[in-house]
PDB file of C-alpha atoms in Angstrom:
ATOM      1  CA  MET A 906      10.368 -26.180  31.894  1.00 49.00           C
ATOM      2  CA  SER A 907       7.151 -25.801  33.970  1.00 53.00           C
ATOM      3  CA  ARG A 908       8.623 -20.772  33.793  1.00 59.00           C
ATOM      4  CA  PRO A 909       7.752 -20.969  30.412  1.00 66.00           C
ATOM      5  CA  ARG A 910       3.986 -22.527  30.810  1.00 83.00           C
ATOM      6  CA  LEU A 911       2.934 -20.064  33.424  1.00 87.00           C
ATOM      7  CA  SER A 912       4.732 -16.984  31.253  1.00 87.00           C
ATOM      8  CA  HIS A 913       2.428 -18.275  28.590  1.00 87.00           C
ATOM      9  CA  VAL A 914      -0.213 -18.509  30.175  1.00 91.00           C
ATOM     10  CA  LEU A 915       0.213 -15.135  31.963  1.00 93.00           C
ATOM     11  CA  THR A 916       0.934 -13.552  28.822  1.00 92.00           C
ATOM     12  CA  SER A 917      -2.372 -15.038  26.797  1.00 92.00           C
ATOM     13  CA  LEU A 918      -4.417 -13.935  30.272  1.00 94.00           C
ATOM     14  CA  LEU A 919      -3.359 -10.350  29.845  1.00 96.00           C
ATOM     15  CA  ALA A 920      -3.795  -9.839  26.327  1.00 94.00           C
ATOM     16  CA  GLY A 921      -7.726 -11.705  26.808  1.00 95.00           C
ATOM     17  CA  ALA A 922      -7.455  -9.129  29.448  1.00 97.00           C
ATOM     18  CA  LEU A 923      -7.152  -5.961  27.961  1.00 96.00           C
ATOM     19  CA  GLY A 924      -9.024  -7.522  23.957  1.00 94.00           C
ATOM     20  CA  VAL A 925     -11.727  -8.385  26.067  1.00 95.00           C
ATOM     21  CA  ALA A 926     -11.849  -4.635  28.532  1.00 95.00           C
ATOM     22  CA  LEU A 927     -10.971  -2.776  24.048  1.00 94.00           C
ATOM     23  CA  VAL A 928     -14.563  -5.192  23.107  1.00 93.00           C
ATOM     24  CA  LEU A 929     -16.662  -3.331  26.637  1.00 93.00           C
ATOM     25  CA  ILE A 930     -14.668   0.544  25.509  1.00 92.00           C
ATOM     26  CA  LEU A 931     -15.648  -0.747  21.882  1.00 89.00           C
ATOM     27  CA  LEU A 932     -19.527  -0.903  23.473  1.00 88.00           C
ATOM     28  CA  GLU A 933     -19.444   1.645  24.799  1.00 86.00           C
ATOM     29  CA  LEU A 934     -19.514   3.735  22.806  1.00 83.00           C
ATOM     30  CA  PRO A 935     -21.600   6.922  23.010  1.00 80.00           C
ATOM     31  CA  ALA A 936     -23.999   7.040  19.883  1.00 78.00           C
ATOM     32  CA  HIS A 937     -22.219   9.261  17.220  1.00 77.00           C
ATOM     33  CA  SER A 938     -21.837   9.481  13.519  1.00 72.00           C
ATOM     34  CA  GLY A 939     -18.700  10.693  13.282  1.00 78.00           C
ATOM     35  CA  LEU A 940     -17.651  14.170  10.546  1.00 80.00           C
ATOM     36  CA  ALA A 941     -20.144  12.544   8.264  1.00 80.00           C
ATOM     37  CA  GLU A 942     -22.681  15.448   8.460  1.00 83.00           C
ATOM     38  CA  PRO A 943     -19.710  18.224   8.046  1.00 82.00           C
ATOM     39  CA  VAL A 944     -18.973  16.639   5.308  1.00 84.00           C
ATOM     40  CA  THR A 945     -21.632  16.089   3.369  1.00 84.00           C
ATOM     41  CA  GLU A 946     -23.167  19.901   3.729  1.00 84.00           C
ATOM     42  CA  ALA A 947     -19.052  21.218   2.277  1.00 82.00           C
ATOM     43  CA  MET A 948     -19.390  18.381  -0.314  1.00 83.00           C
ATOM     44  CA  ASP A 949     -21.267  21.187  -2.919  1.00 80.00           C
ATOM     45  CA  ARG A 950     -17.010  22.345  -2.299  1.00 79.00           C
ATOM     46  CA  SER A 951     -15.067  20.455  -2.362  1.00 80.00           C
ATOM     47  CA  GLY A 952     -14.380  19.900  -6.254  1.00 79.00           C
ATOM     48  CA  VAL A 953     -15.151  16.348  -6.212  1.00 84.00           C
ATOM     49  CA  GLY A 954     -18.677  13.387  -6.155  1.00 82.00           C
ATOM     50  CA  HIS A 955     -17.126  11.208  -3.385  1.00 84.00           C
ATOM     51  CA  GLU A 956     -16.510  11.898  -0.381  1.00 83.00           C
ATOM     52  CA  VAL A 957     -13.603   9.869   0.475  1.00 84.00           C
ATOM     53  CA  THR A 958     -11.451  11.278  -2.235  1.00 85.00           C
ATOM     54  CA  ALA A 959     -13.003  15.207  -0.494  1.00 85.00           C
ATOM     55  CA  VAL A 960     -11.477  14.457   2.760  1.00 85.00           C
ATOM     56  CA  LEU A 961      -8.424  12.455   1.950  1.00 85.00           C
ATOM     57  CA  LEU A 962      -7.678  15.337  -1.427  1.00 84.00           C
ATOM     58  CA  ASN A 963      -9.500  18.386   0.064  1.00 84.00           C
ATOM     59  CA  PHE A 964     -10.822  19.018   3.317  1.00 86.00           C
ATOM     60  CA  ARG A 965      -7.237  16.383   5.383  1.00 85.00           C
ATOM     61  CA  GLY A 966      -5.288  16.755   1.769  1.00 86.00           C
ATOM     62  CA  TYR A 967      -2.196  17.758   4.235  1.00 89.00           C
ATOM     63  CA  ASP A 968      -2.529  14.464   6.077  1.00 90.00           C
ATOM     64  CA  THR A 969      -2.302  13.089   2.158  1.00 90.00           C
ATOM     65  CA  PHE A 970       0.275  14.712   1.474  1.00 92.00           C
ATOM     66  CA  LEU A 971       2.981  13.993   3.917  1.00 93.00           C
ATOM     67  CA  GLU A 972       1.619  10.511   3.666  1.00 91.00           C
ATOM     68  CA  LEU A 973       3.632  10.963   0.206  1.00 93.00           C
ATOM     69  CA  ALA A 974       6.119  12.638   1.228  1.00 94.00           C
ATOM     70  CA  VAL A 975       6.804   9.806   4.031  1.00 94.00           C
ATOM     71  CA  LEU A 976       6.592   7.347   0.219  1.00 92.00           C
ATOM     72  CA  LEU A 977       9.598   9.788  -0.530  1.00 93.00           C
ATOM     73  CA  LEU A 978      11.175   9.934   2.494  1.00 94.00           C
ATOM     74  CA  ALA A 979      11.029   6.009   2.727  1.00 92.00           C
ATOM     75  CA  VAL A 980      12.628   5.909  -1.186  1.00 91.00           C
ATOM     76  CA  TRP A 981      15.480   8.312  -0.147  1.00 90.00           C
ATOM     77  CA  VAL A 982      16.587   5.825   3.406  1.00 91.00           C
ATOM     78  CA  ALA A 983      16.310   2.373   1.185  1.00 88.00           C
ATOM     79  CA  TRP A 984      18.716   5.014  -1.339  1.00 88.00           C
ATOM     80  CA  SER A 985      21.129   5.269   1.408  1.00 88.00           C
ATOM     81  CA  LEU A 986      21.444   2.329   2.353  1.00 83.00           C
ATOM     82  CA  GLY A 987      23.612   1.420  -0.526  1.00 74.00           C
ATOM     83  CA  ARG A 988      23.512   0.266  -4.299  1.00 72.00           C
ATOM     84  CA  GLN A 989      20.522  -2.372  -5.828  1.00 70.00           C
ATOM     85  CA  ASP A 990      21.670  -5.546  -5.618  1.00 72.00           C
ATOM     86  CA  PRO A 991      20.267  -7.806  -8.055  1.00 72.00           C
ATOM     87  CA  VAL A 992      16.448  -9.055  -7.372  1.00 75.00           C
ATOM     88  CA  PRO A 993      16.908 -12.569  -6.210  1.00 71.00           C
ATOM     89  CA  ALA A 994      14.686 -14.430  -9.196  1.00 71.00           C
ATOM     90  CA  ARG A 995      16.658 -15.764 -12.002  1.00 73.00           C
ATOM     91  CA  SER A 996      15.529 -14.799 -14.999  1.00 70.00           C
ATOM     92  CA  VAL A 997      12.834 -15.771 -16.363  1.00 70.00           C
ATOM     93  CA  ARG A 998      13.118 -18.814 -20.026  1.00 75.00           C
ATOM     94  CA  GLY A 999      10.994 -19.161 -22.865  1.00 77.00           C
ATOM     95  CA  PRO A1000       7.739 -16.908 -23.962  1.00 83.00           C
ATOM     96  CA  VAL A1001       5.426 -17.506 -21.698  1.00 84.00           C
ATOM     97  CA  LEU A1002       5.637 -15.490 -18.545  1.00 82.00           C
ATOM     98  CA  ARG A1003       7.285 -12.312 -21.134  1.00 81.00           C
ATOM     99  CA  GLY A1004       4.020 -13.139 -23.683  1.00 85.00           C
ATOM    100  CA  THR A1005       1.780 -12.685 -20.642  1.00 88.00           C
ATOM    101  CA  LEU A1006       3.282  -9.037 -19.739  1.00 87.00           C
ATOM    102  CA  ARG A1007       3.061  -7.439 -23.873  1.00 88.00           C
ATOM    103  CA  HIS A1008      -0.293  -7.777 -22.476  1.00 91.00           C
ATOM    104  CA  LEU A1009      -1.547  -7.694 -18.538  1.00 91.00           C
ATOM    105  CA  VAL A1010       1.643  -4.621 -18.406  1.00 92.00           C
ATOM    106  CA  PRO A1011      -1.007  -1.736 -21.238  1.00 94.00           C
ATOM    107  CA  VAL A1012      -3.990  -3.490 -19.188  1.00 95.00           C
ATOM    108  CA  ALA A1013      -2.531  -2.298 -15.388  1.00 93.00           C
ATOM    109  CA  VAL A1014      -1.526   0.870 -16.390  1.00 93.00           C
ATOM    110  CA  LEU A1015      -5.279   0.968 -17.754  1.00 94.00           C
ATOM    111  CA  THR A1016      -7.068  -0.277 -14.903  1.00 93.00           C
ATOM    112  CA  GLY A1017      -4.687   2.041 -12.979  1.00 92.00           C
ATOM    113  CA  GLY A1018      -4.896   5.862 -14.939  1.00 92.00           C
ATOM    114  CA  TYR A1019      -8.999   4.044 -14.386  1.00 93.00           C
ATOM    115  CA  LEU A1020      -9.262   4.487 -10.224  1.00 91.00           C
ATOM    116  CA  VAL A1021      -6.984   7.742 -10.060  1.00 90.00           C
ATOM    117  CA  TRP A1022      -9.582   9.318 -12.692  1.00 90.00           C
ATOM    118  CA  VAL A1023     -12.770   7.314 -10.320  1.00 89.00           C
ATOM    119  CA  GLY A1024     -11.234   8.602  -7.520  1.00 85.00           C
ATOM    120  CA  ALA A1025     -13.507  12.034  -8.078  1.00 83.00           C
ATOM    121  CA  SER A1026     -16.599  10.218  -8.503  1.00 84.00           C
ATOM    122  CA  THR A1027     -16.165   6.775  -7.279  1.00 83.00           C
ATOM    123  CA  THR A1028     -14.465   4.294  -4.874  1.00 83.00           C
ATOM    124  CA  GLY A1029     -10.803   4.909  -6.776  1.00 81.00           C
ATOM    125  CA  GLY A1030      -7.446   7.027  -5.613  1.00 85.00           C
ATOM    126  CA  ALA A1031      -3.812   8.350  -6.347  1.00 88.00           C
ATOM    127  CA  PHE A1032      -2.902   5.416  -3.780  1.00 88.00           C
ATOM    128  CA  GLN A1033      -5.434   2.216  -5.291  1.00 90.00           C
ATOM    129  CA  GLY A1034      -4.444   3.215  -8.700  1.00 91.00           C
ATOM    130  CA  GLY A1035      -0.529   3.690  -7.786  1.00 92.00           C
ATOM    131  CA  ALA A1036      -0.428   0.494  -6.397  1.00 91.00           C
ATOM    132  CA  VAL A1037      -1.544  -0.786  -9.595  1.00 91.00           C
ATOM    133  CA  LEU A1038       1.242   0.660 -11.304  1.00 92.00           C
ATOM    134  CA  GLY A1039       3.532  -0.141  -9.429  1.00 92.00           C
ATOM    135  CA  ALA A1040       1.852  -3.201  -9.586  1.00 90.00           C
ATOM    136  CA  ALA A1041       2.795  -3.366 -13.326  1.00 91.00           C
ATOM    137  CA  GLY A1042       6.466  -2.606 -12.494  1.00 91.00           C
ATOM    138  CA  VAL A1043       6.786  -4.903 -10.587  1.00 88.00           C
ATOM    139  CA  MET A1044       6.336  -8.155 -12.357  1.00 86.00           C
ATOM    140  CA  LEU A1045       8.717  -6.260 -15.671  1.00 87.00           C
ATOM    141  CA  VAL A1046      11.928  -6.247 -12.928  1.00 86.00           C
ATOM    142  CA  LEU A1047      10.891  -9.462 -11.814  1.00 83.00           C
ATOM    143  CA  ALA A1048      10.058 -10.863 -16.096  1.00 82.00           C
ATOM    144  CA  ARG A1049      13.901  -9.302 -16.729  1.00 78.00           C
ATOM    145  CA  PRO A1050      15.859  -9.201 -13.368  1.00 76.00           C
ATOM    146  CA  ARG A1051      19.674  -8.701 -15.164  1.00 75.00           C
ATOM    147  CA  SER A1052      18.570  -5.532 -17.711  1.00 75.00           C
ATOM    148  CA  LEU A1053      16.515  -3.303 -16.417  1.00 77.00           C
ATOM    149  CA  PRO A1054      16.005  -0.165 -18.646  1.00 78.00           C
ATOM    150  CA  ARG A1055      19.287   2.848 -18.216  1.00 79.00           C
ATOM    151  CA  VAL A1056      17.226   5.511 -16.207  1.00 80.00           C
ATOM    152  CA  PRO A1057      18.655   9.296 -16.501  1.00 84.00           C
ATOM    153  CA  ARG A1058      19.810   9.982 -12.910  1.00 83.00           C
ATOM    154  CA  LEU A1059      17.625  13.943 -13.154  1.00 88.00           C
ATOM    155  CA  GLY A1060      15.174  11.957 -14.577  1.00 89.00           C
ATOM    156  CA  LEU A1061      14.047   9.104 -11.649  1.00 89.00           C
ATOM    157  CA  ARG A1062      14.855  11.845  -8.993  1.00 90.00           C
ATOM    158  CA  PHE A1063      11.854  14.226 -10.555  1.00 92.00           C
ATOM    159  CA  VAL A1064       9.487  11.891 -11.163  1.00 93.00           C
ATOM    160  CA  VAL A1065       8.649   9.967  -7.887  1.00 92.00           C
ATOM    161  CA  ALA A1066       8.766  13.300  -6.415  1.00 93.00           C
ATOM    162  CA  LEU A1067       6.241  14.510  -8.491  1.00 94.00           C
ATOM    163  CA  GLY A1068       3.815  13.878  -6.667  1.00 92.00           C
ATOM    164  CA  VAL A1069       5.503  15.910  -3.630  1.00 93.00           C
ATOM    165  CA  LEU A1070       6.201  18.880  -5.725  1.00 93.00           C
ATOM    166  CA  VAL A1071       2.455  18.609  -7.701  1.00 93.00           C
ATOM    167  CA  PHE A1072       1.036  18.971  -4.065  1.00 92.00           C
ATOM    168  CA  LEU A1073       3.121  21.700  -2.954  1.00 92.00           C
ATOM    169  CA  ALA A1074       2.311  23.033  -5.530  1.00 92.00           C
ATOM    170  CA  SER A1075      -1.251  23.141  -5.288  1.00 90.00           C
ATOM    171  CA  GLY A1076      -1.534  23.931  -1.898  1.00 89.00           C
ATOM    172  CA  VAL A1077       0.869  26.666  -1.728  1.00 90.00           C
ATOM    173  CA  GLY A1078      -1.166  27.844  -5.346  1.00 88.00           C
ATOM    174  CA  GLY A1079      -4.294  27.770  -2.041  1.00 87.00           C
ATOM    175  CA  LEU A1080      -1.720  29.964  -0.307  1.00 88.00           C
ATOM    176  CA  LEU A1081      -1.422  32.586  -1.980  1.00 88.00           C
ATOM    177  CA  GLY A1082      -5.019  32.794  -2.892  1.00 85.00           C
ATOM    178  CA  GLY A1083      -6.769  33.002  -0.853  1.00 83.00           C
ATOM    179  CA  HIS A1084      -7.245  30.108   0.186  1.00 83.00           C
ATOM    180  CA  GLY A1085      -5.446  28.739   3.420  1.00 81.00           C
ATOM    181  CA  PHE A1086      -2.607  25.763   2.829  1.00 84.00           C
ATOM    182  CA  MET A1087      -3.544  22.941   0.752  1.00 81.00           C
ATOM    183  CA  GLY A1088      -7.016  24.797  -0.181  1.00 82.00           C
ATOM    184  CA  TYR A1089      -9.218  25.216  -3.264  1.00 84.00           C
ATOM    185  CA  HIS A1090     -10.634  27.530  -4.972  1.00 82.00           C
ATOM    186  CA  PRO A1091     -13.748  25.733  -6.000  1.00 80.00           C
ATOM    187  CA  ASP A1092     -13.562  26.762  -9.369  1.00 82.00           C
ATOM    188  CA  TRP A1093     -10.639  25.155  -9.759  1.00 83.00           C
ATOM    189  CA  ALA A1094     -10.394  22.324  -7.568  1.00 85.00           C
ATOM    190  CA  TYR A1095     -11.576  18.919  -9.959  1.00 87.00           C
ATOM    191  CA  ALA A1096      -8.281  20.127 -11.980  1.00 88.00           C
ATOM    192  CA  LEU A1097      -6.053  20.542  -8.691  1.00 88.00           C
ATOM    193  CA  ILE A1098      -7.154  17.655  -6.646  1.00 89.00           C
ATOM    194  CA  VAL A1099      -7.958  14.904 -11.096  1.00 90.00           C
ATOM    195  CA  ALA A1100      -3.826  16.399 -11.695  1.00 91.00           C
ATOM    196  CA  VAL A1101      -2.187  15.764  -7.614  1.00 91.00           C
ATOM    197  CA  GLU A1102      -4.193  12.435  -7.565  1.00 91.00           C
ATOM    198  CA  LEU A1103      -2.409  11.894 -11.208  1.00 93.00           C
ATOM    199  CA  ALA A1104       1.037  12.906 -10.144  1.00 94.00           C
ATOM    200  CA  ALA A1105       0.944  11.145  -6.966  1.00 93.00           C
ATOM    201  CA  ALA A1106      -0.497   7.605  -8.170  1.00 93.00           C
ATOM    202  CA  VAL A1107       3.070   7.139 -10.514  1.00 94.00           C
ATOM    203  CA  SER A1108       4.869   8.443  -8.036  1.00 94.00           C
ATOM    204  CA  ILE A1109       3.394   5.361  -5.940  1.00 93.00           C
ATOM    205  CA  GLY A1110       4.223   3.588  -8.659  1.00 93.00           C
ATOM    206  CA  LEU A1111       7.403   4.626  -9.106  1.00 93.00           C
ATOM    207  CA  GLY A1112       8.263   4.999  -5.776  1.00 93.00           C
ATOM    208  CA  LEU A1113       6.964   0.974  -4.507  1.00 91.00           C
ATOM    209  CA  VAL A1114       8.995  -0.924  -7.731  1.00 91.00           C
ATOM    210  CA  LEU A1115      12.209   1.240  -6.310  1.00 90.00           C
ATOM    211  CA  LEU A1116      11.459   0.097  -2.996  1.00 89.00           C
ATOM    212  CA  PHE A1117      10.935  -3.423  -4.503  1.00 88.00           C
ATOM    213  CA  LEU A1118      14.529  -3.185  -6.029  1.00 86.00           C
ATOM    214  CA  GLY A1119      16.311  -1.109  -2.995  1.00 81.00           C
ATOM    215  CA  GLY A1120      18.947   0.929  -2.446  1.00 77.00           C
ATOM    216  CA  ARG A1121      20.331   2.548  -5.838  1.00 77.00           C
ATOM    217  CA  VAL A1122      19.853   1.154  -8.879  1.00 71.00           C
ATOM    218  CA  GLN A1123      23.225  -0.220 -10.891  1.00 64.00           C
ATOM    219  CA  GLY A1124      24.792   2.334 -13.462  1.00 62.00           C
ATOM    220  CA  ASP A1125      23.468   5.350 -11.112  1.00 60.00           C
ATOM    221  CA  ASP A1126      26.516   6.637  -9.079  1.00 56.00           C
ATOM    222  CA  ASP A1127      26.984  10.403  -7.680  1.00 52.00           C
ATOM    223  CA  ASP A1128      29.740   9.122  -5.739  1.00 46.00           C
ATOM    224  CA  HIS A1129      32.578  10.439  -8.210  1.00 41.00           C
TER     225      HIS A1129
ATOM    226  CA  MET B1283     -33.084  -8.552   3.104  1.00 77.00           C
ATOM    227  CA  SER B1284     -35.220 -11.912   4.275  1.00 86.00           C
ATOM    228  CA  PRO B1285     -34.185 -13.169   8.092  1.00 87.00           C
ATOM    229  CA  TRP B1286     -32.915 -16.302   5.695  1.00 90.00           C
ATOM    230  CA  GLN B1287     -30.153 -14.492   3.775  1.00 90.00           C
ATOM    231  CA  ALA B1288     -28.974 -12.077   7.158  1.00 91.00           C
ATOM    232  CA  GLY B1289     -28.248 -15.353   9.013  1.00 92.00           C
ATOM    233  CA  LEU B1290     -26.813 -15.852   5.849  1.00 93.00           C
ATOM    234  CA  LEU B1291     -24.311 -13.760   5.674  1.00 92.00           C
ATOM    235  CA  LEU B1292     -24.271 -13.170   9.756  1.00 93.00           C
ATOM    236  CA  ALA B1293     -23.100 -17.001   9.237  1.00 94.00           C
ATOM    237  CA  PHE B1294     -20.047 -15.623   7.029  1.00 94.00           C
ATOM    238  CA  ASP B1295     -19.062 -13.251   8.515  1.00 94.00           C
ATOM    239  CA  LEU B1296     -18.351 -15.256  11.363  1.00 95.00           C
ATOM    240  CA  THR B1297     -16.886 -17.707   9.457  1.00 96.00           C
ATOM    241  CA  LEU B1298     -14.352 -14.347   8.358  1.00 96.00           C
ATOM    242  CA  VAL B1299     -13.622 -14.017  11.442  1.00 95.00           C
ATOM    243  CA  LEU B1300     -12.423 -17.230  12.081  1.00 96.00           C
ATOM    244  CA  THR B1301     -10.677 -17.437   9.428  1.00 96.00           C
ATOM    245  CA  LEU B1302      -8.820 -14.249  10.266  1.00 95.00           C
ATOM    246  CA  LEU B1303      -7.638 -14.507  14.078  1.00 94.00           C
ATOM    247  CA  GLY B1304      -6.351 -18.613  12.146  1.00 95.00           C
ATOM    248  CA  VAL B1305      -4.977 -16.872  10.265  1.00 95.00           C
ATOM    249  CA  ALA B1306      -2.857 -13.985  11.697  1.00 94.00           C
ATOM    250  CA  TRP B1307      -2.407 -17.048  14.858  1.00 92.00           C
ATOM    251  CA  GLN B1308      -0.793 -19.280  12.224  1.00 93.00           C
ATOM    252  CA  LEU B1309       1.879 -16.534   9.788  1.00 92.00           C
ATOM    253  CA  LEU B1310       2.519 -15.921  13.359  1.00 91.00           C
ATOM    254  CA  ARG B1311       3.859 -18.591  15.557  1.00 90.00           C
ATOM    255  CA  GLY B1312       4.327 -20.391  12.171  1.00 86.00           C
ATOM    256  CA  VAL B1313       8.978 -21.106  12.368  1.00 89.00           C
ATOM    257  CA  ASN B1314       9.099 -21.247   7.923  1.00 92.00           C
ATOM    258  CA  LEU B1315       9.384 -17.365   6.714  1.00 92.00           C
ATOM    259  CA  PHE B1316       8.315 -18.457   3.595  1.00 93.00           C
ATOM    260  CA  ARG B1317       5.204 -20.096   4.493  1.00 94.00           C
ATOM    261  CA  SER B1318       4.456 -17.050   6.466  1.00 94.00           C
ATOM    262  CA  VAL B1319       4.943 -14.512   3.754  1.00 94.00           C
ATOM    263  CA  VAL B1320       2.636 -16.128   2.096  1.00 94.00           C
ATOM    264  CA  LEU B1321       0.442 -16.279   5.129  1.00 95.00           C
ATOM    265  CA  PHE B1322       0.517 -12.284   5.641  1.00 95.00           C
ATOM    266  CA  ILE B1323      -0.559 -12.143   1.889  1.00 94.00           C
ATOM    267  CA  ALA B1324      -3.655 -14.197   2.065  1.00 94.00           C
ATOM    268  CA  PHE B1325      -3.982 -12.257   5.324  1.00 95.00           C
ATOM    269  CA  GLY B1326      -4.527  -9.629   3.434  1.00 94.00           C
ATOM    270  CA  LEU B1327      -6.782  -9.989   0.636  1.00 94.00           C
ATOM    271  CA  LEU B1328      -9.253 -11.808   4.190  1.00 95.00           C
ATOM    272  CA  LEU B1329      -9.230  -8.674   5.777  1.00 95.00           C
ATOM    273  CA  SER B1330      -9.154  -6.247   2.491  1.00 95.00           C
ATOM    274  CA  LEU B1331     -12.745  -8.483   2.317  1.00 94.00           C
ATOM    275  CA  ALA B1332     -13.607  -8.031   5.743  1.00 95.00           C
ATOM    276  CA  TRP B1333     -13.688  -4.263   4.843  1.00 94.00           C
ATOM    277  CA  VAL B1334     -16.723  -5.006   1.867  1.00 94.00           C
ATOM    278  CA  ARG B1335     -18.359  -6.334   4.484  1.00 93.00           C
ATOM    279  CA  LEU B1336     -17.971  -3.088   6.892  1.00 92.00           C
ATOM    280  CA  GLN B1337     -19.377  -0.708   4.192  1.00 90.00           C
ATOM    281  CA  ALA B1338     -15.496   0.830   3.122  1.00 89.00           C
ATOM    282  CA  PRO B1339     -14.436  -0.423   0.082  1.00 88.00           C
ATOM    283  CA  ASP B1340     -11.896   2.841  -0.530  1.00 88.00           C
ATOM    284  CA  VAL B1341     -10.137   1.371   2.587  1.00 89.00           C
ATOM    285  CA  ALA B1342     -10.714  -2.447   0.906  1.00 91.00           C
ATOM    286  CA  LEU B1343      -9.002  -1.636  -2.900  1.00 89.00           C
ATOM    287  CA  ALA B1344      -6.025   0.250  -0.847  1.00 87.00           C
ATOM    288  CA  GLU B1345      -5.284  -3.031   1.354  1.00 90.00           C
ATOM    289  CA  ALA B1346      -5.753  -5.214  -1.321  1.00 90.00           C
ATOM    290  CA  ALA B1347      -3.229  -3.334  -3.802  1.00 87.00           C
ATOM    291  CA  ILE B1348      -1.478  -1.811  -1.044  1.00 86.00           C
ATOM    292  CA  GLY B1349      -1.576  -4.562   1.981  1.00 85.00           C
ATOM    293  CA  ALA B1350      -1.673  -7.203   0.054  1.00 86.00           C
ATOM    294  CA  GLY B1351      -0.655  -7.051  -3.017  1.00 85.00           C
ATOM    295  CA  VAL B1352       2.772  -4.283  -2.861  1.00 87.00           C
ATOM    296  CA  THR B1353       3.579  -5.228   0.616  1.00 90.00           C
ATOM    297  CA  GLY B1354       3.522  -9.717   0.294  1.00 91.00           C
ATOM    298  CA  ALA B1355       5.899  -8.928  -2.776  1.00 88.00           C
ATOM    299  CA  LEU B1356       8.474  -6.701  -0.643  1.00 89.00           C
ATOM    300  CA  LEU B1357       7.840  -9.290   2.261  1.00 92.00           C
ATOM    301  CA  LEU B1358       9.352 -12.040  -0.599  1.00 90.00           C
ATOM    302  CA  VAL B1359      11.891  -9.724  -2.556  1.00 87.00           C
ATOM    303  CA  ALA B1360      13.847  -8.553   1.284  1.00 87.00           C
ATOM    304  CA  LEU B1361      13.160 -12.613   1.454  1.00 90.00           C
ATOM    305  CA  GLY B1362      15.189 -13.786  -0.699  1.00 86.00           C
ATOM    306  CA  ARG B1363      17.242 -11.178  -0.398  1.00 84.00           C
ATOM    307  CA  LEU B1364      18.083 -12.568   3.593  1.00 86.00           C
ATOM    308  CA  ARG B1365      18.548 -16.692   1.972  1.00 86.00           C
ATOM    309  CA  ARG B1366      20.990 -14.889  -0.605  1.00 82.00           C
ATOM    310  CA  MET B1367      23.197 -12.508   2.134  1.00 81.00           C
ATOM    311  CA  ALA B1368      22.630 -15.951   4.658  1.00 84.00           C
ATOM    312  CA  SER B1369      23.596 -18.849   2.128  1.00 83.00           C
ATOM    313  CA  GLY B1370      26.913 -16.241   0.885  1.00 75.00           C
ATOM    314  CA  ARG B1371      28.200 -15.821   4.863  1.00 66.00           C
ATOM    315  CA  HIS B1372      28.273 -19.789   4.146  1.00 58.00           C
ATOM    316  CA  GLY B1373      29.346 -20.424   0.613  1.00 50.00           C
ATOM    317  CA  GLY B1374      31.754 -17.409   0.034  1.00 45.00           C
ATOM    318  CA  GLU B1375      30.808 -13.806  -1.633  1.00 43.00           C
ATOM    319  CA  GLY B1376      28.829 -14.645  -5.403  1.00 42.00           C
ATOM    320  CA  SER B1377      27.335 -11.819  -6.933  1.00 39.00           C
TER     321      SER B1377
END
């Protein structure tokens, strides 16, 4: 009985020592403002008014592009694991949930769109807006888990990949225009960034719903 | 900011940190998976509050929407599927 206790004590001591070491390192960090100054200097060329969006979509657009690709890859992997089994939820009887959703989903779509739109000038962005859209989709699925809408195969795949496709097209366009891969012409930056963000938000929302469903949607057979 | 307000904010921050640590400890050592998932969602919401206090509203929004909301929904549906798989093994395959 004393052995597990000893190992517990050892683990706690080691974890505590690691924590103390990390805090000490944190206190020793040199005072440095990071990349705030270079970003502020380049803001007038970024096309947007919000520093975070400028970094995510313009200065470090490649990273955001890869994040979208990771989400697409996750949906791909979930689908490759097999057909979707029904969501473990009972169909809800009564009018309350459906009536609520009828009012809530339009508000969620509006909120998601607003978050994407406002991301160009203040807090917001594609991932946040996409998550709101995805949450609305998840609630729709939960309201009627047994009767999901039939979606055209090609259309579904196209919309899930839309964010990556638009981002890639805009990035290659920057390359051909002489601004480097994932670069923008300063005059076009705002329109391109908003277009990329809108496409990305739709793809993120749909991707999250598809991950929630897990597996290929029923009736979406391409094996034969 | 008056010293009184600063003290109040400090007390809030300390409470937030302690609650975060307590919730994390509870959700990691619990054996009830459903309880752990619910605590994880609560942890995400508290963490987004911490991001607000660190003046990072963008991260806070992403944490609340994705970290707490969508990840919570994914974990809950995965838990439901696991339970059905476990009960299907005992009592025949039902669709």
